[in-house]
PDB file of C-alpha atoms and ligand atoms in Angstrom:
ATOM      1  CA  MET D1397     -33.911   2.140 -33.053  1.00  0.00           C
ATOM      2  CA  ARG D1398     -30.578   2.210 -31.928  1.00  0.00           C
ATOM      3  CA  MET D1399     -29.273  -0.431 -29.140  1.00  0.00           C
ATOM      4  CA  LYS D1400     -27.435   1.255 -26.490  1.00  0.00           C
ATOM      5  CA  GLY D1401     -27.063  -1.381 -23.150  1.00  0.00           C
ATOM      6  CA  GLU D1402     -26.901  -6.054 -23.818  1.00  0.00           C
ATOM      7  CA  GLY D1403     -25.691  -8.076 -20.836  1.00  0.00           C
ATOM      8  CA  ILE D1404     -25.540 -11.549 -20.036  1.00  0.00           C
ATOM      9  CA  GLY D1405     -26.609 -13.679 -17.151  1.00  0.00           C
ATOM     10  CA  PHE D1406     -25.942 -17.837 -17.281  1.00  0.00           C
ATOM     11  CA  GLY D1407     -27.873 -20.424 -16.818  1.00  0.00           C
ATOM     12  CA  LYS D1408     -27.254 -22.371 -13.372  1.00  0.00           C
ATOM     13  CA  ALA D1409     -27.900 -26.103 -12.499  1.00  0.00           C
ATOM     14  CA  ILE D1410     -27.163 -26.468  -8.475  1.00  0.00           C
ATOM     15  CA  LEU D1411     -25.574 -29.765  -7.812  1.00  0.00           C
ATOM     16  CA  PHE D1412     -25.398 -30.088  -4.377  1.00  0.00           C
ATOM     17  CA  ASN D1413     -28.318 -28.925  -1.291  1.00  0.00           C
ATOM     18  CA  GLU D1414     -31.062 -27.292  -2.943  1.00  0.00           C
ATOM     19  CA  HIS D1415     -33.770 -25.397  -0.684  1.00  0.00           C
ATOM     20  CA  PHE D1416     -30.740 -26.765   2.110  1.00  0.00           C
ATOM     21  CA  VAL D1417     -28.859 -23.597   1.381  1.00  0.00           C
ATOM     22  CA  VAL D1418     -31.965 -21.375   2.388  1.00  0.00           C
ATOM     23  CA  TYR D1419     -31.131 -22.599   5.201  1.00  0.00           C
ATOM     24  CA  GLY D1420     -27.144 -22.152   6.230  1.00  0.00           C
ATOM     25  CA  VAL D1421     -26.422 -25.271   4.325  1.00  0.00           C
ATOM     26  CA  PRO D1422     -23.517 -24.811   2.074  1.00  0.00           C
ATOM     27  CA  ALA D1423     -24.600 -25.675  -1.594  1.00  0.00           C
ATOM     28  CA  ILE D1424     -22.494 -26.616  -4.848  1.00  0.00           C
ATOM     29  CA  VAL D1425     -23.195 -25.032  -8.174  1.00  0.00           C
ATOM     30  CA  SER D1426     -22.564 -24.240 -11.403  1.00  0.00           C
ATOM     31  CA  ALA D1427     -23.570 -22.339 -14.512  1.00  0.00           C
ATOM     32  CA  ILE D1428     -24.401 -23.759 -17.387  1.00  0.00           C
ATOM     33  CA  GLY D1429     -23.015 -22.948 -21.089  1.00  0.00           C
ATOM     34  CA  ARG D1430     -26.692 -21.193 -21.905  1.00  0.00           C
ATOM     35  CA  TYR D1431     -27.345 -17.961 -21.388  1.00  0.00           C
ATOM     36  CA  THR D1432     -30.418 -15.031 -20.376  1.00  0.00           C
ATOM     37  CA  VAL D1433     -29.586 -12.183 -23.050  1.00  0.00           C
ATOM     38  CA  ALA D1434     -30.681  -8.203 -22.005  1.00  0.00           C
ATOM     39  CA  ARG D1435     -31.382  -5.537 -24.504  1.00  0.00           C
ATOM     40  CA  VAL D1436     -31.779  -1.964 -24.187  1.00  0.00           C
ATOM     41  CA  TYR D1437     -33.389   0.146 -26.345  1.00  0.00           C
ATOM     42  CA  PRO D1438     -34.479   4.580 -26.213  1.00  0.00           C
ATOM     43  CA  SER D1439     -38.072   5.234 -25.693  1.00  0.00           C
ATOM     44  CA  ASP D1440     -40.693   7.522 -26.501  1.00  0.00           C
ATOM     45  CA  LYS D1441     -42.781   6.264 -23.830  1.00  0.00           C
ATOM     46  CA  PRO D1442     -41.907   7.207 -19.687  1.00  0.00           C
ATOM     47  CA  ASP D1443     -42.088   3.459 -18.882  1.00  0.00           C
ATOM     48  CA  VAL D1444     -39.833   0.729 -18.852  1.00  0.00           C
ATOM     49  CA  ILE D1445     -41.417  -2.176 -21.154  1.00  0.00           C
ATOM     50  CA  LEU D1446     -40.223  -5.508 -20.586  1.00  0.00           C
ATOM     51  CA  ILE D1447     -40.136  -8.298 -24.010  1.00  0.00           C
ATOM     52  CA  ASP D1448     -39.139 -11.553 -23.407  1.00  0.00           C
ATOM     53  CA  ASN D1449     -38.350 -13.317 -26.210  1.00  0.00           C
ATOM     54  CA  ARG D1450     -36.395 -16.281 -25.160  1.00  0.00           C
ATOM     55  CA  ASP D1451     -37.887 -19.734 -25.719  1.00  0.00           C
ATOM     56  CA  ALA D1452     -39.884 -20.458 -22.668  1.00  0.00           C
ATOM     57  CA  THR D1453     -41.374 -24.567 -20.956  1.00  0.00           C
ATOM     58  CA  PRO D1454     -44.892 -23.658 -22.437  1.00  0.00           C
ATOM     59  CA  GLY D1455     -47.000 -22.058 -19.451  1.00  0.00           C
ATOM     60  CA  TYR D1456     -43.649 -20.581 -17.796  1.00  0.00           C
ATOM     61  CA  LYS D1457     -43.616 -17.029 -19.234  1.00  0.00           C
ATOM     62  CA  GLU D1458     -47.797 -16.904 -18.155  1.00  0.00           C
ATOM     63  CA  GLU D1459     -47.636 -18.578 -15.225  1.00  0.00           C
ATOM     64  CA  LYS D1460     -44.163 -15.713 -14.546  1.00  0.00           C
ATOM     65  CA  LEU D1461     -45.547 -12.725 -15.686  1.00  0.00           C
ATOM     66  CA  GLU D1462     -46.483 -11.727 -12.523  1.00  0.00           C
ATOM     67  CA  GLN D1463     -43.473 -12.758 -10.684  1.00  0.00           C
ATOM     68  CA  GLN D1464     -41.532 -10.871 -13.825  1.00  0.00           C
ATOM     69  CA  GLN D1465     -42.238  -7.632 -12.962  1.00  0.00           C
ATOM     70  CA  ASP D1466     -42.272  -7.706  -9.704  1.00  0.00           C
ATOM     71  CA  SER D1467     -39.078  -8.455  -9.697  1.00  0.00           C
ATOM     72  CA  LEU D1468     -38.410  -5.661 -12.710  1.00  0.00           C
ATOM     73  CA  ARG D1469     -39.872  -3.094 -10.042  1.00  0.00           C
ATOM     74  CA  ARG D1470     -37.409  -4.028  -7.434  1.00  0.00           C
ATOM     75  CA  MET D1471     -34.692  -4.011  -9.155  1.00  0.00           C
ATOM     76  CA  LEU D1472     -35.062  -0.307 -11.476  1.00  0.00           C
ATOM     77  CA  ARG D1473     -35.693   1.236  -7.174  1.00  0.00           C
ATOM     78  CA  LYS D1474     -32.538  -0.566  -6.167  1.00  0.00           C
ATOM     79  CA  MET D1475     -30.975   0.448  -8.736  1.00  0.00           C
ATOM     80  CA  ASN D1476     -32.598   4.217  -8.201  1.00  0.00           C
ATOM     81  CA  LEU D1477     -33.255   4.997 -12.077  1.00  0.00           C
ATOM     82  CA  ASP D1478     -36.408   7.441 -13.129  1.00  0.00           C
ATOM     83  CA  PHE D1479     -38.054   6.491 -16.181  1.00  0.00           C
ATOM     84  CA  SER D1480     -40.768   9.500 -15.730  1.00  0.00           C
ATOM     85  CA  LYS D1481     -38.883  11.473 -18.522  1.00  0.00           C
ATOM     86  CA  ASP D1482     -37.518   9.166 -20.994  1.00  0.00           C
ATOM     87  CA  GLY D1483     -38.586   5.600 -21.022  1.00  0.00           C
ATOM     88  CA  VAL D1484     -36.826   3.159 -22.072  1.00  0.00           C
ATOM     89  CA  GLU D1485     -37.901  -0.854 -23.987  1.00  0.00           C
ATOM     90  CA  ILE D1486     -35.869  -4.422 -22.039  1.00  0.00           C
ATOM     91  CA  GLU D1487     -35.731  -7.340 -24.541  1.00  0.00           C
ATOM     92  CA  LEU D1488     -35.011 -10.505 -23.770  1.00  0.00           C
ATOM     93  CA  SER D1489     -33.116 -13.478 -25.569  1.00  0.00           C
ATOM     94  CA  GLY D1490     -30.424 -15.638 -26.099  1.00  0.00           C
ATOM     95  CA  THR D1491     -29.475 -19.925 -25.477  1.00  0.00           C
ATOM     96  CA  LEU D1492     -30.985 -20.740 -21.977  1.00  0.00           C
ATOM     97  CA  LYS D1493     -34.753 -22.021 -22.492  1.00  0.00           C
ATOM     98  CA  ALA D1494     -36.515 -20.895 -19.377  1.00  0.00           C
ATOM     99  CA  ALA D1495     -37.409 -23.470 -18.064  1.00  0.00           C
ATOM    100  CA  SER D1496     -37.344 -24.475 -13.939  1.00  0.00           C
ATOM    101  CA  GLY D1497     -34.968 -25.469 -11.694  1.00  0.00           C
ATOM    102  CA  VAL D1498     -32.126 -23.649 -14.164  1.00  0.00           C
ATOM    103  CA  GLY D1499     -31.900 -20.543 -13.208  1.00  0.00           C
ATOM    104  CA  ALA D1500     -33.945 -18.831 -15.652  1.00  0.00           C
ATOM    105  CA  SER D1501     -35.261 -16.276 -12.640  1.00  0.00           C
ATOM    106  CA  ALA D1502     -31.534 -15.264 -11.377  1.00  0.00           C
ATOM    107  CA  ALA D1503     -30.434 -15.017 -15.372  1.00  0.00           C
ATOM    108  CA  SER D1504     -32.967 -13.113 -16.670  1.00  0.00           C
ATOM    109  CA  CYS D1505     -32.518 -10.598 -12.992  1.00  0.00           C
ATOM    110  CA  VAL D1506     -28.595 -10.883 -13.887  1.00  0.00           C
ATOM    111  CA  ALA D1507     -28.928  -9.863 -17.731  1.00  0.00           C
ATOM    112  CA  ILE D1508     -31.422  -7.039 -17.560  1.00  0.00           C
ATOM    113  CA  ALA D1509     -28.792  -5.315 -14.141  1.00  0.00           C
ATOM    114  CA  ARG D1510     -25.654  -5.907 -16.809  1.00  0.00           C
ATOM    115  CA  ALA D1511     -27.721  -3.764 -19.921  1.00  0.00           C
ATOM    116  CA  LEU D1512     -29.547  -1.150 -17.865  1.00  0.00           C
ATOM    117  CA  SER D1513     -25.347  -0.600 -16.523  1.00  0.00           C
ATOM    118  CA  GLU D1514     -24.297  -0.292 -19.789  1.00  0.00           C
ATOM    119  CA  TYR D1515     -26.903   1.500 -21.108  1.00  0.00           C
ATOM    120  CA  PHE D1516     -26.839   4.396 -17.965  1.00  0.00           C
ATOM    121  CA  ASP D1517     -23.065   3.819 -17.457  1.00  0.00           C
ATOM    122  CA  LEU D1518     -23.025   2.685 -14.787  1.00  0.00           C
ATOM    123  CA  ASN D1519     -19.945   0.888 -14.672  1.00  0.00           C
ATOM    124  CA  LEU D1520     -21.661  -1.477 -11.650  1.00  0.00           C
ATOM    125  CA  SER D1521     -19.046  -4.388 -10.618  1.00  0.00           C
ATOM    126  CA  ASP D1522     -19.936  -8.264 -10.694  1.00  0.00           C
ATOM    127  CA  GLU D1523     -20.648  -7.653  -7.002  1.00  0.00           C
ATOM    128  CA  GLU D1524     -23.178  -4.212  -7.406  1.00  0.00           C
ATOM    129  CA  ILE D1525     -25.119  -6.669 -10.042  1.00  0.00           C
ATOM    130  CA  ASN D1526     -24.781 -10.022  -8.009  1.00  0.00           C
ATOM    131  CA  ALA D1527     -27.021  -7.172  -5.370  1.00  0.00           C
ATOM    132  CA  ILE D1528     -29.476  -6.076  -7.559  1.00  0.00           C
ATOM    133  CA  ALA D1529     -29.928  -9.988  -9.378  1.00  0.00           C
ATOM    134  CA  TYR D1530     -30.395 -10.980  -6.174  1.00  0.00           C
ATOM    135  CA  GLU D1531     -33.095  -7.748  -5.008  1.00  0.00           C
ATOM    136  CA  GLY D1532     -34.713  -8.976  -8.434  1.00  0.00           C
ATOM    137  CA  GLU D1533     -34.857 -12.773  -7.628  1.00  0.00           C
ATOM    138  CA  LYS D1534     -37.122 -12.164  -4.607  1.00  0.00           C
ATOM    139  CA  GLY D1535     -39.706 -10.981  -6.238  1.00  0.00           C
ATOM    140  CA  TYR D1536     -39.429 -14.108  -8.274  1.00  0.00           C
ATOM    141  CA  HIS D1537     -39.196 -16.846  -4.932  1.00  0.00           C
ATOM    142  CA  GLY D1538     -39.811 -14.118  -1.960  1.00  0.00           C
ATOM    143  CA  THR D1539     -36.749 -15.243   0.383  1.00  0.00           C
ATOM    144  CA  PRO D1540     -34.068 -17.120  -1.866  1.00  0.00           C
ATOM    145  CA  SER D1541     -30.510 -17.702  -0.770  1.00  0.00           C
ATOM    146  CA  GLY D1542     -29.326 -15.450  -3.811  1.00  0.00           C
ATOM    147  CA  ILE D1543     -26.822 -18.607  -4.963  1.00  0.00           C
ATOM    148  CA  ASP D1544     -28.682 -18.371  -8.494  1.00  0.00           C
ATOM    149  CA  ASN D1545     -27.696 -14.425  -8.773  1.00  0.00           C
ATOM    150  CA  THR D1546     -25.000 -15.861  -7.996  1.00  0.00           C
ATOM    151  CA  ALA D1547     -23.848 -18.720 -10.396  1.00  0.00           C
ATOM    152  CA  SER D1548     -25.733 -16.359 -12.916  1.00  0.00           C
ATOM    153  CA  THR D1549     -23.145 -13.659 -12.341  1.00  0.00           C
ATOM    154  CA  TYR D1550     -20.053 -15.195 -12.160  1.00  0.00           C
ATOM    155  CA  GLY D1551     -20.698 -18.768 -13.834  1.00  0.00           C
ATOM    156  CA  GLY D1552     -18.306 -21.619 -12.919  1.00  0.00           C
ATOM    157  CA  LEU D1553     -18.388 -23.771 -10.418  1.00  0.00           C
ATOM    158  CA  ILE D1554     -19.002 -22.723  -6.850  1.00  0.00           C
ATOM    159  CA  TRP D1555     -19.074 -23.489  -3.082  1.00  0.00           C
ATOM    160  CA  PHE D1556     -22.007 -21.085  -1.687  1.00  0.00           C
ATOM    161  CA  GLU D1557     -23.182 -20.611   1.655  1.00  0.00           C
ATOM    162  CA  LYS D1558     -26.018 -17.805   3.147  1.00  0.00           C
ATOM    163  CA  LYS D1559     -25.114 -15.982   5.677  1.00  0.00           C
ATOM    164  CA  GLU D1560     -27.578 -14.286   8.398  1.00  0.00           C
ATOM    165  CA  ASP D1561     -25.971 -11.042   7.760  1.00  0.00           C
ATOM    166  CA  GLY D1562     -25.510 -11.585   4.191  1.00  0.00           C
ATOM    167  CA  ASP D1563     -21.898 -11.422   3.444  1.00  0.00           C
ATOM    168  CA  ASN D1564     -21.935 -15.016   1.828  1.00  0.00           C
ATOM    169  CA  ILE D1565     -19.423 -17.391   1.591  1.00  0.00           C
ATOM    170  CA  ILE D1566     -19.036 -17.055  -2.228  1.00  0.00           C
ATOM    171  CA  GLU D1567     -15.580 -19.672  -2.771  1.00  0.00           C
ATOM    172  CA  ARG D1568     -14.702 -20.543  -6.614  1.00  0.00           C
ATOM    173  CA  ILE D1569     -13.903 -24.486  -7.176  1.00  0.00           C
ATOM    174  CA  ASN D1570     -11.226 -25.090  -9.436  1.00  0.00           C
ATOM    175  CA  ILE D1571     -11.360 -28.729 -11.338  1.00  0.00           C
ATOM    176  CA  PRO D1572      -8.792 -29.418 -13.047  1.00  0.00           C
ATOM    177  CA  ASN D1573     -11.115 -30.895 -16.725  1.00  0.00           C
ATOM    178  CA  PRO D1574     -15.476 -29.755 -16.662  1.00  0.00           C
ATOM    179  CA  ILE D1575     -17.661 -32.712 -16.581  1.00  0.00           C
ATOM    180  CA  GLU D1576     -20.519 -33.602 -19.134  1.00  0.00           C
ATOM    181  CA  ILE D1577     -24.019 -33.031 -17.076  1.00  0.00           C
ATOM    182  CA  VAL D1578     -27.328 -33.647 -18.890  1.00  0.00           C
ATOM    183  CA  LEU D1579     -29.972 -31.299 -17.456  1.00  0.00           C
ATOM    184  CA  GLY D1580     -33.752 -33.550 -18.368  1.00  0.00           C
ATOM    185  CA  ASN D1581     -36.771 -31.043 -18.255  1.00  0.00           C
ATOM    186  CA  THR D1582     -39.633 -33.073 -16.648  1.00  0.00           C
ATOM    187  CA  GLY D1583     -41.580 -30.044 -18.139  1.00  0.00           C
ATOM    188  CA  LYS D1584     -43.867 -29.195 -16.053  1.00  0.00           C
ATOM    189  CA  VAL D1585     -43.477 -25.908 -14.329  1.00  0.00           C
ATOM    190  CA  ALA D1586     -42.726 -25.056 -10.782  1.00  0.00           C
ATOM    191  CA  ASN D1587     -43.097 -22.849  -7.897  1.00  0.00           C
ATOM    192  CA  THR D1588     -40.490 -21.886  -6.212  1.00  0.00           C
ATOM    193  CA  SER D1589     -41.459 -19.735  -3.649  1.00  0.00           C
ATOM    194  CA  ALA D1590     -44.309 -22.555  -2.902  1.00  0.00           C
ATOM    195  CA  ALA D1591     -41.670 -24.753  -2.478  1.00  0.00           C
ATOM    196  CA  VAL D1592     -39.738 -23.467   0.059  1.00  0.00           C
ATOM    197  CA  ALA D1593     -42.230 -22.722   1.715  1.00  0.00           C
ATOM    198  CA  GLY D1594     -43.567 -25.688   1.808  1.00  0.00           C
ATOM    199  CA  VAL D1595     -40.551 -26.740   3.651  1.00  0.00           C
ATOM    200  CA  ARG D1596     -40.102 -24.520   5.544  1.00  0.00           C
ATOM    201  CA  GLU D1597     -43.124 -25.250   7.426  1.00  0.00           C
ATOM    202  CA  ARG D1598     -42.980 -29.240   7.475  1.00  0.00           C
ATOM    203  CA  LYS D1599     -39.630 -28.268   8.920  1.00  0.00           C
ATOM    204  CA  GLU D1600     -41.125 -27.056  12.051  1.00  0.00           C
ATOM    205  CA  ARG D1601     -43.584 -29.443  12.420  1.00  0.00           C
ATOM    206  CA  TYR D1602     -41.526 -31.804  12.317  1.00  0.00           C
ATOM    207  CA  PRO D1603     -37.623 -30.639  13.744  1.00  0.00           C
ATOM    208  CA  GLU D1604     -36.092 -33.447  14.590  1.00  0.00           C
ATOM    209  CA  LYS D1605     -36.659 -35.174  11.516  1.00  0.00           C
ATOM    210  CA  TYR D1606     -35.281 -32.557   9.542  1.00  0.00           C
ATOM    211  CA  ALA D1607     -32.251 -31.598  11.996  1.00  0.00           C
ATOM    212  CA  LYS D1608     -31.341 -35.257  11.124  1.00  0.00           C
ATOM    213  CA  ILE D1609     -31.709 -34.223   6.985  1.00  0.00           C
ATOM    214  CA  PHE D1610     -29.875 -31.473   7.033  1.00  0.00           C
ATOM    215  CA  ASN D1611     -27.117 -32.436   9.308  1.00  0.00           C
ATOM    216  CA  ARG D1612     -26.114 -35.660   6.484  1.00  0.00           C
ATOM    217  CA  ALA D1613     -27.029 -33.033   3.803  1.00  0.00           C
ATOM    218  CA  GLU D1614     -24.110 -30.741   5.160  1.00  0.00           C
ATOM    219  CA  ASN D1615     -21.454 -33.675   5.685  1.00  0.00           C
ATOM    220  CA  ILE D1616     -22.637 -34.466   1.360  1.00  0.00           C
ATOM    221  CA  ALA D1617     -21.523 -31.225   1.074  1.00  0.00           C
ATOM    222  CA  TYR D1618     -18.205 -31.536   1.759  1.00  0.00           C
ATOM    223  CA  LEU D1619     -17.409 -34.516   0.330  1.00  0.00           C
ATOM    224  CA  ALA D1620     -18.950 -34.063  -3.000  1.00  0.00           C
ATOM    225  CA  LYS D1621     -17.171 -31.137  -2.343  1.00  0.00           C
ATOM    226  CA  GLN D1622     -13.624 -33.432  -1.860  1.00  0.00           C
ATOM    227  CA  ALA D1623     -15.018 -35.677  -4.927  1.00  0.00           C
ATOM    228  CA  LEU D1624     -15.132 -33.052  -6.907  1.00  0.00           C
ATOM    229  CA  LEU D1625     -11.037 -31.430  -6.410  1.00  0.00           C
ATOM    230  CA  ASP D1626      -9.879 -35.380  -6.492  1.00  0.00           C
ATOM    231  CA  GLU D1627     -12.022 -36.715  -9.841  1.00  0.00           C
ATOM    232  CA  ASP D1628     -13.692 -38.752  -8.270  1.00  0.00           C
ATOM    233  CA  HIS D1629     -16.930 -38.740 -10.710  1.00  0.00           C
ATOM    234  CA  HIS D1630     -18.514 -42.027  -9.147  1.00  0.00           C
ATOM    235  CA  GLU D1631     -18.310 -41.112  -5.430  1.00  0.00           C
ATOM    236  CA  LEU D1632     -19.321 -37.438  -6.593  1.00  0.00           C
ATOM    237  CA  GLY D1633     -22.561 -39.645  -8.012  1.00  0.00           C
ATOM    238  CA  LYS D1634     -22.852 -41.468  -5.592  1.00  0.00           C
ATOM    239  CA  LEU D1635     -23.678 -38.367  -3.557  1.00  0.00           C
ATOM    240  CA  MET D1636     -26.057 -36.915  -5.735  1.00  0.00           C
ATOM    241  CA  ASN D1637     -27.815 -40.100  -5.010  1.00  0.00           C
ATOM    242  CA  GLU D1638     -28.035 -39.714  -1.851  1.00  0.00           C
ATOM    243  CA  ASN D1639     -28.969 -35.942  -2.006  1.00  0.00           C
ATOM    244  CA  HIS D1640     -31.548 -36.815  -4.153  1.00  0.00           C
ATOM    245  CA  LYS D1641     -32.871 -39.074  -1.643  1.00  0.00           C
ATOM    246  CA  LEU D1642     -32.906 -36.771   1.405  1.00  0.00           C
ATOM    247  CA  LEU D1643     -34.713 -34.377  -1.295  1.00  0.00           C
ATOM    248  CA  GLN D1644     -37.329 -36.799  -0.954  1.00  0.00           C
ATOM    249  CA  GLN D1645     -37.427 -36.536   2.142  1.00  0.00           C
ATOM    250  CA  ILE D1646     -38.275 -33.237   2.435  1.00  0.00           C
ATOM    251  CA  GLU D1647     -40.766 -33.178  -0.168  1.00  0.00           C
ATOM    252  CA  VAL D1648     -39.709 -31.691  -3.086  1.00  0.00           C
ATOM    253  CA  SER D1649     -39.411 -33.970  -5.693  1.00  0.00           C
ATOM    254  CA  SER D1650     -41.734 -35.230  -8.347  1.00  0.00           C
ATOM    255  CA  LYS D1651     -43.147 -38.414  -9.905  1.00  0.00           C
ATOM    256  CA  GLU D1652     -41.770 -36.762 -12.886  1.00  0.00           C
ATOM    257  CA  LEU D1653     -38.049 -35.846 -11.501  1.00  0.00           C
ATOM    258  CA  ASP D1654     -37.513 -39.181  -9.787  1.00  0.00           C
ATOM    259  CA  PHE D1655     -38.985 -41.173 -13.099  1.00  0.00           C
ATOM    260  CA  LEU D1656     -35.866 -38.931 -15.648  1.00  0.00           C
ATOM    261  CA  VAL D1657     -33.626 -39.521 -12.323  1.00  0.00           C
ATOM    262  CA  LYS D1658     -34.478 -43.600 -12.601  1.00  0.00           C
ATOM    263  CA  LEU D1659     -33.717 -43.676 -16.109  1.00  0.00           C
ATOM    264  CA  ALA D1660     -30.630 -41.298 -16.022  1.00  0.00           C
ATOM    265  CA  ARG D1661     -29.198 -43.612 -14.219  1.00  0.00           C
ATOM    266  CA  GLU D1662     -30.409 -46.749 -15.836  1.00  0.00           C
ATOM    267  CA  HIS D1663     -28.758 -45.193 -18.765  1.00  0.00           C
ATOM    268  CA  GLY D1664     -24.705 -45.155 -17.013  1.00  0.00           C
ATOM    269  CA  ALA D1665     -25.485 -41.891 -15.210  1.00  0.00           C
ATOM    270  CA  TYR D1666     -23.070 -42.329 -12.624  1.00  0.00           C
ATOM    271  CA  GLY D1667     -25.194 -40.040 -10.790  1.00  0.00           C
ATOM    272  CA  ALA D1668     -29.113 -37.998 -10.942  1.00  0.00           C
ATOM    273  CA  LYS D1669     -30.661 -35.555  -8.607  1.00  0.00           C
ATOM    274  CA  LEU D1670     -33.465 -33.303  -8.803  1.00  0.00           C
ATOM    275  CA  THR D1671     -31.897 -29.471  -9.467  1.00  0.00           C
ATOM    276  CA  GLY D1672     -33.222 -26.539  -8.232  1.00  0.00           C
ATOM    277  CA  GLY D1673     -36.620 -26.374  -6.807  1.00  0.00           C
ATOM    278  CA  GLY D1674     -37.884 -29.275  -7.168  1.00  0.00           C
ATOM    279  CA  LEU D1675     -41.714 -30.540  -7.400  1.00  0.00           C
ATOM    280  CA  GLY D1676     -41.173 -30.131 -11.479  1.00  0.00           C
ATOM    281  CA  GLY D1677     -38.541 -28.760 -13.597  1.00  0.00           C
ATOM    282  CA  ASN D1678     -35.402 -30.063 -14.077  1.00  0.00           C
ATOM    283  CA  ILE D1679     -32.868 -33.098 -13.172  1.00  0.00           C
ATOM    284  CA  ILE D1680     -29.968 -33.047 -12.894  1.00  0.00           C
ATOM    285  CA  ALA D1681     -27.334 -36.162 -14.197  1.00  0.00           C
ATOM    286  CA  LEU D1682     -23.734 -36.468 -14.359  1.00  0.00           C
ATOM    287  CA  THR D1683     -22.391 -38.452 -17.023  1.00  0.00           C
ATOM    288  CA  PRO D1684     -18.601 -37.430 -18.173  1.00  0.00           C
ATOM    289  CA  GLY D1685     -17.906 -38.561 -21.100  1.00  0.00           C
ATOM    290  CA  LYS D1686     -19.511 -37.523 -24.170  1.00  0.00           C
ATOM    291  CA  GLU D1687     -20.977 -40.472 -25.586  1.00  0.00           C
ATOM    292  CA  LEU D1688     -22.253 -41.304 -21.590  1.00  0.00           C
ATOM    293  CA  GLN D1689     -23.814 -37.858 -22.587  1.00  0.00           C
ATOM    294  CA  GLU D1690     -25.577 -38.755 -25.713  1.00  0.00           C
ATOM    295  CA  GLU D1691     -26.501 -41.996 -24.083  1.00  0.00           C
ATOM    296  CA  VAL D1692     -28.113 -39.953 -21.520  1.00  0.00           C
ATOM    297  CA  ALA D1693     -29.408 -37.769 -23.451  1.00  0.00           C
ATOM    298  CA  THR D1694     -30.959 -40.428 -26.400  1.00  0.00           C
ATOM    299  CA  ALA D1695     -32.931 -42.192 -23.567  1.00  0.00           C
ATOM    300  CA  ILE D1696     -34.546 -39.182 -21.796  1.00  0.00           C
ATOM    301  CA  GLU D1697     -35.282 -37.658 -25.306  1.00  0.00           C
ATOM    302  CA  LYS D1698     -37.032 -41.040 -26.617  1.00  0.00           C
ATOM    303  CA  GLU D1699     -39.002 -41.035 -23.333  1.00  0.00           C
ATOM    304  CA  GLY D1700     -39.986 -37.834 -24.777  1.00  0.00           C
ATOM    305  CA  PHE D1701     -38.197 -35.024 -22.856  1.00  0.00           C
ATOM    306  CA  GLN D1702     -36.406 -32.944 -23.574  1.00  0.00           C
ATOM    307  CA  THR D1703     -32.304 -32.535 -22.803  1.00  0.00           C
ATOM    308  CA  VAL D1704     -29.543 -30.112 -22.584  1.00  0.00           C
ATOM    309  CA  LYS D1705     -25.726 -30.925 -22.931  1.00  0.00           C
ATOM    310  CA  THR D1706     -23.319 -28.732 -20.853  1.00  0.00           C
ATOM    311  CA  LYS D1707     -20.409 -29.208 -18.829  1.00  0.00           C
ATOM    312  CA  ILE D1708     -20.293 -27.626 -15.236  1.00  0.00           C
ATOM    313  CA  GLY D1709     -16.667 -27.106 -13.850  1.00  0.00           C
ATOM    314  CA  VAL D1710     -15.938 -25.231 -17.674  1.00  0.00           C
ATOM    315  CA  THR D1711     -13.988 -21.464 -16.398  1.00  0.00           C
ATOM    316  CA  ARG D1712     -14.593 -18.748 -18.991  1.00  0.00           C
ATOM    317  CA  ARG D1713     -17.385 -17.494 -16.762  1.00  0.00           C
ATOM    318  CA  GLY D1714     -20.005 -20.196 -17.621  1.00  0.00           C
ATOM    319  CA  VAL D1715     -19.024 -19.859 -21.212  1.00  0.00           C
ATOM    320  CA  GLN D1716     -17.778 -22.891 -23.083  1.00  0.00           C
TER     321      GLN D1716
HETATM  322  C1  MEV J 825     -34.190 -22.505  -6.137  1.00  0.00           C
HETATM  323  O1  MEV J 825     -32.714 -22.908  -7.833  1.00  0.00           O
HETATM  324  C2  MEV J 825     -32.777 -23.381  -4.920  1.00  0.00           C
HETATM  325  C3  MEV J 825     -33.512 -23.055  -3.430  1.00  0.00           C
HETATM  326  O2  MEV J 825     -32.643 -23.601  -2.555  1.00  0.00           O
HETATM  327  C4  MEV J 825     -33.956 -21.765  -3.083  1.00  0.00           C
HETATM  328  C5  MEV J 825     -33.063 -20.359  -2.879  1.00  0.00           C
HETATM  329  O3  MEV J 825     -31.784 -21.169  -3.030  1.00  0.00           O
HETATM  330  O4  MEV J 825     -33.403 -19.838  -3.059  1.00  0.00           O
HETATM  331  C6  MEV J 825     -34.192 -24.006  -3.867  1.00  0.00           C
END
């Protein structure tokens, strides 16, 4: 079989304001140095067959299988592709472990869109790839903000604001030097749809309490952007800690996430918080310098959890 199309999508870590971002609060996200690769091969069957060879948290692929099929259907519809005569096989692999919180679904959507674009010589722009991946993300979590597919498409460090009309604000944040981080995986597969729906329900039930929390989240985004530009890592870490507190208040943390956050801080992380949808999945710890990064990662691994050591703010589209 001859391979004809290949594409990649970056994993991501949300530094500030997951969940709040769904309601238009600004958020900060970074692509990470891990990515998913999609390869498209011709097939005799008039169908699209997805072969998922990604390394994954146990249970992840099984749990997401239906959502993955829905996501693929949505993307193919958006791309207006017809497989009634000649089909394709799409294979997923790459260095990003499929887990909750690291943008695994978005990375696969972007990789697939890029691979199909190459396979069919469509020459799609990044904007078009991002729009297709956004459709795909709807299969995974109903009303995505678009932050994950945006980071996965463009790479780097990004300021993101969701707008009602879909004309989202996407601005690159250029920092002088990349910063080491550690991602710690609780090993729990989480359902982002359920987490987002839970926040919506409580936000409607406790409007005043939630308005206060959302206001502070918005302030934090602006302060964090300034701290990033000033390379004030202590301030940045403090703001991450406060952001985690807000995420606890809207009830998307878990005891495993809180445990890893505390552990990372105890071992010197400047700040730590859950990252992504929460209720499981990953934490992000800010660990400037290789030594601190190593120390925090080792402490987490000693407790039996897996880590990813990477950097935020790397240019060249997030690849190290
Ligand atoms: C998931 O990575 C981030 C959430 O804010 C959902 C979204 O923005 O679509 C929880």
